[in-house]
Short mmCIF file of C-alpha atoms and ligand atoms in Angstrom, two decimals:
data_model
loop_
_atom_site.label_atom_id
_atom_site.label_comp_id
_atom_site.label_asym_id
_atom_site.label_seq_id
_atom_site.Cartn_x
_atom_site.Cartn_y
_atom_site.Cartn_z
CA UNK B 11 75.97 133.66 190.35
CA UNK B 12 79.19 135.42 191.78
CA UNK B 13 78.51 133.41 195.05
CA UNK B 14 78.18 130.18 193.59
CA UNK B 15 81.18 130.57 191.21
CA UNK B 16 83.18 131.27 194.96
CA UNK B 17 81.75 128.49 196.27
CA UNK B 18 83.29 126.15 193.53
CA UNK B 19 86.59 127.56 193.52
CA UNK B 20 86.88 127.58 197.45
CA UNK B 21 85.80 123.92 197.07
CA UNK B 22 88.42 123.01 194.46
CA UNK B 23 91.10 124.73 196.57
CA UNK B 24 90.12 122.34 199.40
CA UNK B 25 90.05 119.65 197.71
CA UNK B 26 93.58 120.69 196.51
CA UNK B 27 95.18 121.48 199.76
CA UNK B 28 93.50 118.48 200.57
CA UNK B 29 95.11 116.07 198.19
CA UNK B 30 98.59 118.58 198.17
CA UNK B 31 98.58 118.18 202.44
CA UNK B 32 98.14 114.07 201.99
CA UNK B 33 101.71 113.88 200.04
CA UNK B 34 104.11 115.36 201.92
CA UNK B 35 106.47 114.01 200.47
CA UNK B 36 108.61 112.85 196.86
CA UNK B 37 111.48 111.13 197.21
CA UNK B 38 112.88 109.00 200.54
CA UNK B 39 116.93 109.77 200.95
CA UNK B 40 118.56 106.24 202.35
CA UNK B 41 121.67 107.68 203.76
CA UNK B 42 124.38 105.60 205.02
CA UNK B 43 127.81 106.61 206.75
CA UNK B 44 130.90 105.02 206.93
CA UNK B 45 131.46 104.25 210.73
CA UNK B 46 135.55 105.20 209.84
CA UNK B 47 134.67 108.64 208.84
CA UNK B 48 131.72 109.24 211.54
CA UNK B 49 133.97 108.18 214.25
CA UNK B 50 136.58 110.44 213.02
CA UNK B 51 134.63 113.56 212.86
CA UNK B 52 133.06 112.60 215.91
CA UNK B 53 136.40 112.88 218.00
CA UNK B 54 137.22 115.82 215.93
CA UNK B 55 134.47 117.70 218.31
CA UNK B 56 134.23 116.06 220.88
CA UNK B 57 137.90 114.99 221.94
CA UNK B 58 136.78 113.35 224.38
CA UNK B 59 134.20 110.99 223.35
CA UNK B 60 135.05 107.23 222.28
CA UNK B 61 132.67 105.53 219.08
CA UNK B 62 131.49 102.32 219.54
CA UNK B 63 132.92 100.69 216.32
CA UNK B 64 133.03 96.65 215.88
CA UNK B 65 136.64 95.33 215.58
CA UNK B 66 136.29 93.61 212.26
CA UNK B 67 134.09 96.57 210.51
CA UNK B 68 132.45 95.31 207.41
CA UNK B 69 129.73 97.81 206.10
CA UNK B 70 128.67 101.29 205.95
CA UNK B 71 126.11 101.54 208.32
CA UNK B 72 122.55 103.18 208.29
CA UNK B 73 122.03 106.70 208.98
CA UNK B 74 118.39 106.90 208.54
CA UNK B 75 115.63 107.27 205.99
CA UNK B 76 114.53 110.64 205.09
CA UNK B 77 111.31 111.42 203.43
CA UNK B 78 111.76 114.36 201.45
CA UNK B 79 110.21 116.95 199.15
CA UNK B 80 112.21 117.82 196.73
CA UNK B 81 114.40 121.29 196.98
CA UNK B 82 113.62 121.57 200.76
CA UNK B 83 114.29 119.38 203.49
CA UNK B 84 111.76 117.41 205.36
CA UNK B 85 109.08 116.80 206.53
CA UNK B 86 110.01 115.93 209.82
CA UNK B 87 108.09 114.82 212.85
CA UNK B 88 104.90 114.28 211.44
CA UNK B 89 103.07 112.40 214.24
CA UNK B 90 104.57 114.07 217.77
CA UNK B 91 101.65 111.01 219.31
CA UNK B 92 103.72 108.24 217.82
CA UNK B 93 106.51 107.30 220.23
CA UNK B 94 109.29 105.03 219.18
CA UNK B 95 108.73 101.45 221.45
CA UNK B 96 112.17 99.17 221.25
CA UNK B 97 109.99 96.30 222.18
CA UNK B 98 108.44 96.79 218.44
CA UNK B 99 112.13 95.95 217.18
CA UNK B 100 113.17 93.53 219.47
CA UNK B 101 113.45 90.88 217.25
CA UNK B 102 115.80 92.66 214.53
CA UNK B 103 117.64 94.53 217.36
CA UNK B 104 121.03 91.95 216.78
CA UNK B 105 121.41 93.38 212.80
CA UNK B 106 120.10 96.89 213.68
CA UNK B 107 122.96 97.39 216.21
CA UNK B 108 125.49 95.77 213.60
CA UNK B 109 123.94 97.77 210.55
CA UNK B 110 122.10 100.93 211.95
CA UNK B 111 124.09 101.24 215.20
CA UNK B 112 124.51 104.55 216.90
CA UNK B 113 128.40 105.18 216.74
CA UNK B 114 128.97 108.01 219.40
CA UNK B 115 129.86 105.71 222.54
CA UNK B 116 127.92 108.18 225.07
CA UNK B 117 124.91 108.51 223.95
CA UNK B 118 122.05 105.30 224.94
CA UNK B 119 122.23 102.62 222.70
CA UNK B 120 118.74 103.25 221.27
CA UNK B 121 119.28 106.95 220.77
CA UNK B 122 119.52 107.37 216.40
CA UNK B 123 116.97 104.61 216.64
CA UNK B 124 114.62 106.74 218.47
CA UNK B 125 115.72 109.98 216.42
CA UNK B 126 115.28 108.69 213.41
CA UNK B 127 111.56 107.26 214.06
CA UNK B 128 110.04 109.75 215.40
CA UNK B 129 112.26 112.51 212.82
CA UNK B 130 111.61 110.41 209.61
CA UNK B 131 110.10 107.27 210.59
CA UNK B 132 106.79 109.13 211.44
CA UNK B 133 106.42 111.18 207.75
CA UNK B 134 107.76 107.96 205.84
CA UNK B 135 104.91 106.28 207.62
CA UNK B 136 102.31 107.65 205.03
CA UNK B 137 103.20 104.90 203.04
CA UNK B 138 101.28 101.53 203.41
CA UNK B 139 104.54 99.41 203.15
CA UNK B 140 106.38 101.69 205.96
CA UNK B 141 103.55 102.32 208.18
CA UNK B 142 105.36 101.07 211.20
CA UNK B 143 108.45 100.64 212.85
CA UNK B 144 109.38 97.39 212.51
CA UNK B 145 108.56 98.27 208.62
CA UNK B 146 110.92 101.37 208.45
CA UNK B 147 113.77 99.05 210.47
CA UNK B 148 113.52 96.40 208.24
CA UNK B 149 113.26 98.15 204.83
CA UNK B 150 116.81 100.24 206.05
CA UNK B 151 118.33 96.33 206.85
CA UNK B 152 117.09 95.35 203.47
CA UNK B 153 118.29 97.98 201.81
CA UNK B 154 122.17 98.34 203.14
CA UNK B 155 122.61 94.61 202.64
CA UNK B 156 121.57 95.31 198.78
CA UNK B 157 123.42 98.80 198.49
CA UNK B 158 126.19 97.51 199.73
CA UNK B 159 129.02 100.30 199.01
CA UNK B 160 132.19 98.43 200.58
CA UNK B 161 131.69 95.69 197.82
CA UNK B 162 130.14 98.42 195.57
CA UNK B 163 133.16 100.67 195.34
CA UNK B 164 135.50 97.83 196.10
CA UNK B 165 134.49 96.48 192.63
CA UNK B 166 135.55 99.44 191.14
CA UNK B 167 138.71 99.52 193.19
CA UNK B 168 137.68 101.91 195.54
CA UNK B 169 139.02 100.92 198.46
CA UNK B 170 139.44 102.02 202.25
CA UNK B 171 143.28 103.57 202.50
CA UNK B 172 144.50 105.92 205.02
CA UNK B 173 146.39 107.82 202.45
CA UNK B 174 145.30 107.31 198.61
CA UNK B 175 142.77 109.57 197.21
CA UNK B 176 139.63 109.12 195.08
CA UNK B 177 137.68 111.65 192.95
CA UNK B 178 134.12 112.56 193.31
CA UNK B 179 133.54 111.18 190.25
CA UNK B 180 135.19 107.82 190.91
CA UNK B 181 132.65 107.17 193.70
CA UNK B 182 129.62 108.47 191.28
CA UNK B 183 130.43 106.44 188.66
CA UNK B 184 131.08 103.33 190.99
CA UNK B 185 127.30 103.80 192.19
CA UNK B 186 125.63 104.87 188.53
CA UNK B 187 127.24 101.91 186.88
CA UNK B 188 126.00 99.59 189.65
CA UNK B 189 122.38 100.86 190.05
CA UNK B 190 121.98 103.25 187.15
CA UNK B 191 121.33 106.65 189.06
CA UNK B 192 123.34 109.33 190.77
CA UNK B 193 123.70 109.43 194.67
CA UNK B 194 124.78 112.20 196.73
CA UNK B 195 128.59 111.99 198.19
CA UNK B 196 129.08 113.61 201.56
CA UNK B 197 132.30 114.23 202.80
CA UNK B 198 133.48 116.32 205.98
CA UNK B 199 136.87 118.24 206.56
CA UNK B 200 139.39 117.09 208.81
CA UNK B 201 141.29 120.16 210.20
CA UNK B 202 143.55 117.79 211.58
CA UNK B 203 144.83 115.99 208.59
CA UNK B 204 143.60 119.23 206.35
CA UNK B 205 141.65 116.48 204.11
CA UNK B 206 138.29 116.11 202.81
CA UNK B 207 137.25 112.41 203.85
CA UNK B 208 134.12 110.49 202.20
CA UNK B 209 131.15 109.94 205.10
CA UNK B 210 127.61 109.84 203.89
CA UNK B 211 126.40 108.14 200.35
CA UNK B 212 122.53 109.04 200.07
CA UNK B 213 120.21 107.39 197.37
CA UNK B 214 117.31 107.93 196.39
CA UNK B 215 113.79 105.96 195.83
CA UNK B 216 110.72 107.58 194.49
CA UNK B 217 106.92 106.43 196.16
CA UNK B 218 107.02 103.19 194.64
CA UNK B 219 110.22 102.76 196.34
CA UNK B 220 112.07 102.64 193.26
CA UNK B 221 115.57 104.18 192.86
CA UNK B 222 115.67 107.58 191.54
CA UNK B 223 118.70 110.07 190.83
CA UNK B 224 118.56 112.50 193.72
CA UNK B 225 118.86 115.53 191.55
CA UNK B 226 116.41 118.32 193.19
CA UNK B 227 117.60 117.34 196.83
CA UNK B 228 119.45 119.31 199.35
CA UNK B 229 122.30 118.55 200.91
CA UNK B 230 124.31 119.47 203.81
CA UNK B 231 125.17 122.84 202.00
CA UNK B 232 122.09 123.75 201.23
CA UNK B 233 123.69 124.01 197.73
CA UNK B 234 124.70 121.39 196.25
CA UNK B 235 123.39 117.89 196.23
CA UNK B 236 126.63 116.35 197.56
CA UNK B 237 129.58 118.26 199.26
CA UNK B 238 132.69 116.68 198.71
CA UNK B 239 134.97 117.82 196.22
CA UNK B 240 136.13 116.77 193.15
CA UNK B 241 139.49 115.45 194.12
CA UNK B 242 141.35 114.39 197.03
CA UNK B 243 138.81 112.16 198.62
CA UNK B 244 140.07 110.08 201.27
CA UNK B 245 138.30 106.82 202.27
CA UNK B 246 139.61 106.07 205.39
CA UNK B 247 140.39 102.73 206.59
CA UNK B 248 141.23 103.19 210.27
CA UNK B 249 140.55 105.25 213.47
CA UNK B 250 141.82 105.09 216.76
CA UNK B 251 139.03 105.48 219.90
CA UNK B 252 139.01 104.29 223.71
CA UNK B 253 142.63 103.58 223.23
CA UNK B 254 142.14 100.54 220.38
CA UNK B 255 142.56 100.93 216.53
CA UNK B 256 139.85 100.00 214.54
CA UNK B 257 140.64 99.47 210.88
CA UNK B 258 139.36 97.75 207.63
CA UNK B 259 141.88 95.23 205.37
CA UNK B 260 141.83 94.80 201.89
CA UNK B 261 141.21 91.54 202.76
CA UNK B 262 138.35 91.64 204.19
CA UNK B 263 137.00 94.23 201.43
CA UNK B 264 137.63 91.43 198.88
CA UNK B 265 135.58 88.61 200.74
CA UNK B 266 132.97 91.44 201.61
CA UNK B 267 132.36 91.48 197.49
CA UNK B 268 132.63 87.80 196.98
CA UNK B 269 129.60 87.46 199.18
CA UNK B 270 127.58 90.33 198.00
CA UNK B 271 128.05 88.94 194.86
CA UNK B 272 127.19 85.21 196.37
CA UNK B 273 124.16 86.67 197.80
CA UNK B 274 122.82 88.91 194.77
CA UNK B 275 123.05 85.48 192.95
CA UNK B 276 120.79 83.67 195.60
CA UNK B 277 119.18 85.55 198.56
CA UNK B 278 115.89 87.20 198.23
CA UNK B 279 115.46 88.41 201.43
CA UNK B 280 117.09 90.75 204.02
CA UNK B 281 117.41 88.72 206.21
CA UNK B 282 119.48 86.20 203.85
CA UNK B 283 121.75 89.31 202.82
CA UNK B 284 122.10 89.71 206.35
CA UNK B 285 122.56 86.40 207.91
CA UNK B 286 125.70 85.78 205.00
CA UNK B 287 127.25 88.51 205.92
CA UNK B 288 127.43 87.78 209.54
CA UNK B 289 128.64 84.12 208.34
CA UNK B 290 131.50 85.85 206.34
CA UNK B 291 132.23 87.72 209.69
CA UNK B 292 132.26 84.59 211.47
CA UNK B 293 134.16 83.15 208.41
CA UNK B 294 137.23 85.63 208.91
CA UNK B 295 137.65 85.13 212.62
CA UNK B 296 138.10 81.68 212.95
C1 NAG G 308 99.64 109.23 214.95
O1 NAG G 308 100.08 108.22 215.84
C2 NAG G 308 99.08 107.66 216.64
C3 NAG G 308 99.77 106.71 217.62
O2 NAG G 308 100.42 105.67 216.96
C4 NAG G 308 98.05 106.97 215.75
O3 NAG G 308 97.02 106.42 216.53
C5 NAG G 308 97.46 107.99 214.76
O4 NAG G 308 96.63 107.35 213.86
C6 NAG G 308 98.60 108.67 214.00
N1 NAG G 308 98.05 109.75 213.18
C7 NAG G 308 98.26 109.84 211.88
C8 NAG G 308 97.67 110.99 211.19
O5 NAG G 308 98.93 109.00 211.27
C1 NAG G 309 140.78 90.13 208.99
C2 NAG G 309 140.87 90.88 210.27
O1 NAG G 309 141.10 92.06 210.28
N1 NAG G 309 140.69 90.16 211.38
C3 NAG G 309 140.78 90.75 212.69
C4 NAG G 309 139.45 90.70 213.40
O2 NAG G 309 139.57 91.14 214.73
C5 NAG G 309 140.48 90.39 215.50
C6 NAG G 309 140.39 90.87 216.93
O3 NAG G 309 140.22 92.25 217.02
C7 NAG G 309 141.89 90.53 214.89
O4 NAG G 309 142.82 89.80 215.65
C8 NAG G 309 141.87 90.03 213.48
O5 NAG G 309 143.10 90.24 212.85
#
């Protein structure tokens, strides 16, 4: 009797761990940096180094997406036999370099894309509608032409400026009123200027790849779910690297909303989003 009663329960635990060991994961943190700020802290350590920034900037840019279970961090490199191949992306390459590019100007041109695959890519992977790079890629393009902050903030004035400051709960309420939950805001210090300036917004999607708040994550810190503080948040609007200045203009911020807006109203697809914001580029240049 005692035997058999074992027997069940060390079945139900297996079947447990089982089911417990095929979700890894909750939530999937889209992070995205503003090149600006990356740049910046980049030289800040590396004096050195140069960023490869585009001269007319006009979006945050991808950092990755980051399966996650909630009040850790990870899982990370779930499938060490599943290489990242750049012939899989080929075709997307042109908006990945413009929207997920790697910013420090040494490293190979493919190197976050090859990070973040095998990092993240691999555990996201365990869902059906990511399970494969070109997948992951193109859900990150979709998603930063939709969650587009520069129009997103820019709508609630929030605007790139070298010296005007923000609050940490401007930016949170510019984001919660748009898409209804709360992000993370990541900033970094500048020992140079002595400021705290904005870098990273994460948000947050649950399985179903719905967004979520992002309450129960962990940021940077370790302690808190975003690390800026609550006042005297710069959002930087220029940088100066391999002896050019790169900056962002109002004016391009206010044609950068009129098309998001444009293309909420009428694209369905990424690759809409994406293809009127390179015609707005175009658009400013001429
Ligand atoms: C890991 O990656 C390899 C190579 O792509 C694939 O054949 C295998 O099915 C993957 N394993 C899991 C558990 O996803
Ligand atoms: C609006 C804007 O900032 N346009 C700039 C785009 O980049 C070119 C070349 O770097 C500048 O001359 C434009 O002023």
């Amino acid at each position: 009797m005692k035997l058999v009663l074992n027997l069940v329960l060390i079945r139900a635990l297996l079947v447990h761990a089982r089911a417990s060991w095929s979700v890894q994961w909750d939530v999937l943190i889209f992070t995205q940096q503003w090149p600006i700020t990356s740049c910046i802290d980049h030289l800040i350590h590396n004096p050195q180094a140069s960023c490869n920034l585009f001269p007319n900037m006009t979006s945050w840019t991808i950092h990755g997406i980051w399966p996650t279970k909630l009040g850790t961090k990870g899982p990370s490199f779930c499938n060490n036999s599943w290489h990242f191949q750049e012939i899989q992306i080929e075709k997307i390459e042109p908006y990945l370099i413009k929207y997920w590019g790697n910013i420090y100007a040494e490293d190979p041109r493919t190197s976050l894309w090859k990070h973040e695959w095998s990092k993240h890519g691999t555990c996201a992977a365990e869902l059906p509608t990511l399970n494969s790079e070109v997948k992951y890629f193109e859900k990150g393009l979709e998603w930063v032409t939709q969650y587009d902050y520069v129009a997103v903030l820019g709508k609630s004035n929030i605007y790139p400026h070298d010296i005007k400051s923000y609050t940490r709960e401007d930016i949170n309420t510019a984001i919660k009123d748009m898409f209804g939950v709360d992000p993370a805001v990541d900033c970094i210090y500048n020992k140079k200027t002595k400021q705290h300036e904005l870098s990273q917004i994460k948000l947050c999607f649950d399985r179903s790849l719905h967004v979520v708040n992002c309450d129960g994550i962990i940021g940077d810190d370790e302690n808190v779910i975003g690390n800026c503080p609550q006042q005297g948040i710069i959002y930087p609007a220029s940088v100066r690297t391999g002896g050019k200045e790169y900056s962002y203009s109002r004016k391009l911020t206010e044609l950068r909303i009129q098309r998001w807006e444009e293309a909420q109203a009428t694209c369905v697809s990424w690759l809409c989003h994406a293809l009127m914001t390179v015609y707005s580029l175009m658009w400013i240049t001429l």
